[in-house]
PDB file of C-alpha atoms in Angstrom:
ATOM      1  CA  MET A   1     -26.465  33.007 -10.647  1.00 54.00           C
ATOM      2  CA  ALA A   2     -23.748  31.151 -12.237  1.00 58.00           C
ATOM      3  CA  ASN A   3     -21.650  31.660  -9.111  1.00 62.00           C
ATOM      4  CA  SER A   4     -23.969  30.120  -6.656  1.00 62.00           C
ATOM      5  CA  SER A   5     -23.572  26.692  -8.177  1.00 63.00           C
ATOM      6  CA  GLU A   6     -19.542  26.865  -7.929  1.00 67.00           C
ATOM      7  CA  VAL A   7     -19.819  27.710  -4.301  1.00 70.00           C
ATOM      8  CA  ARG A   8     -19.873  24.580  -2.308  1.00 67.00           C
ATOM      9  CA  LYS A   9     -21.401  24.012   1.042  1.00 77.00           C
ATOM     10  CA  PRO A  10     -19.187  22.733   3.947  1.00 81.00           C
ATOM     11  CA  GLN A  11     -21.509  19.726   4.246  1.00 86.00           C
ATOM     12  CA  GLU A  12     -20.780  18.737   0.640  1.00 86.00           C
ATOM     13  CA  VAL A  13     -17.214  18.936   1.092  1.00 85.00           C
ATOM     14  CA  ASP A  14     -17.366  16.865   4.162  1.00 90.00           C
ATOM     15  CA  GLU A  15     -19.440  14.172   2.446  1.00 92.00           C
ATOM     16  CA  ARG A  16     -16.910  14.040  -0.591  1.00 93.00           C
ATOM     17  CA  SER A  17     -13.804  13.707   1.797  1.00 94.00           C
ATOM     18  CA  GLN A  18     -15.785  11.194   3.665  1.00 95.00           C
ATOM     19  CA  GLN A  19     -16.427   9.275   0.267  1.00 96.00           C
ATOM     20  CA  LEU A  20     -12.649   9.548  -0.614  1.00 96.00           C
ATOM     21  CA  LEU A  21     -11.687   7.965   2.745  1.00 96.00           C
ATOM     22  CA  GLU A  22     -13.915   5.212   2.286  1.00 97.00           C
ATOM     23  CA  LEU A  23     -12.572   4.669  -1.226  1.00 97.00           C
ATOM     24  CA  LYS A  24      -9.190   4.730   0.060  1.00 97.00           C
ATOM     25  CA  LYS A  25      -9.920   2.278   2.918  1.00 98.00           C
ATOM     26  CA  ARG A  26     -11.380  -0.242   0.517  1.00 98.00           C
ATOM     27  CA  ARG A  27      -8.547  -0.054  -1.934  1.00 98.00           C
ATOM     28  CA  ASP A  28      -6.086  -0.474   0.926  1.00 98.00           C
ATOM     29  CA  ARG A  29      -8.009  -3.488   2.058  1.00 98.00           C
ATOM     30  CA  LEU A  30      -8.176  -4.977  -1.474  1.00 98.00           C
ATOM     31  CA  TYR A  31      -4.383  -4.397  -1.876  1.00 98.00           C
ATOM     32  CA  ALA A  32      -3.884  -6.309   1.293  1.00 98.00           C
ATOM     33  CA  THR A  33      -5.906  -8.961   0.239  1.00 98.00           C
ATOM     34  CA  ILE A  34      -4.194  -9.420  -3.105  1.00 97.00           C
ATOM     35  CA  LYS A  35      -0.750  -9.212  -1.618  1.00 97.00           C
ATOM     36  CA  ARG A  36      -1.768 -11.847   0.926  1.00 97.00           C
ATOM     37  CA  ILE A  37      -3.306 -14.395  -1.943  1.00 96.00           C
ATOM     38  CA  TRP A  38      -0.019 -13.462  -4.074  1.00 96.00           C
ATOM     39  CA  GLU A  39       2.245 -14.431  -1.236  1.00 95.00           C
ATOM     40  CA  MET A  40       0.300 -17.698  -0.565  1.00 94.00           C
ATOM     41  CA  GLU A  41       0.486 -18.715  -4.214  1.00 94.00           C
ATOM     42  CA  ARG A  42       4.399 -18.168  -4.304  1.00 93.00           C
ATOM     43  CA  ALA A  43       4.727 -19.974  -0.946  1.00 92.00           C
ATOM     44  CA  SER A  44       2.810 -23.022  -2.163  1.00 90.00           C
ATOM     45  CA  LYS A  45       4.823 -23.181  -5.352  1.00 87.00           C
ATOM     46  CA  SER A  46       7.871 -23.120  -3.600  1.00 83.00           C
ATOM     47  CA  ILE A  47       6.841 -25.832  -1.392  1.00 75.00           C
ATOM     48  CA  ARG A  48       5.761 -27.839  -4.448  1.00 74.00           C
ATOM     49  CA  ARG A  49       8.831 -27.501  -5.898  1.00 71.00           C
ATOM     50  CA  SER A  50      11.074 -28.577  -2.943  1.00 69.00           C
ATOM     51  CA  THR A  51       8.775 -31.480  -2.410  1.00 68.00           C
ATOM     52  CA  ARG A  52       9.095 -32.519  -6.105  1.00 67.00           C
ATOM     53  CA  GLY A  53      12.900 -32.387  -5.867  1.00 61.00           C
ATOM     54  CA  GLY A  54      13.050 -34.622  -2.987  1.00 54.00           C
TER      55      GLY A  54
END
């Protein structure tokens, strides 16, 4: 009886891998967004610095 719970059905494995894929996609999108915001911040800071000097 104990072994039956340990053996996973192929469908469950499929669903798990699908969830992992979704998580990975979401994380990649989040990283891309953060990177874009960070680059925009850096660009605006450098622009402000150059305009203040002139």
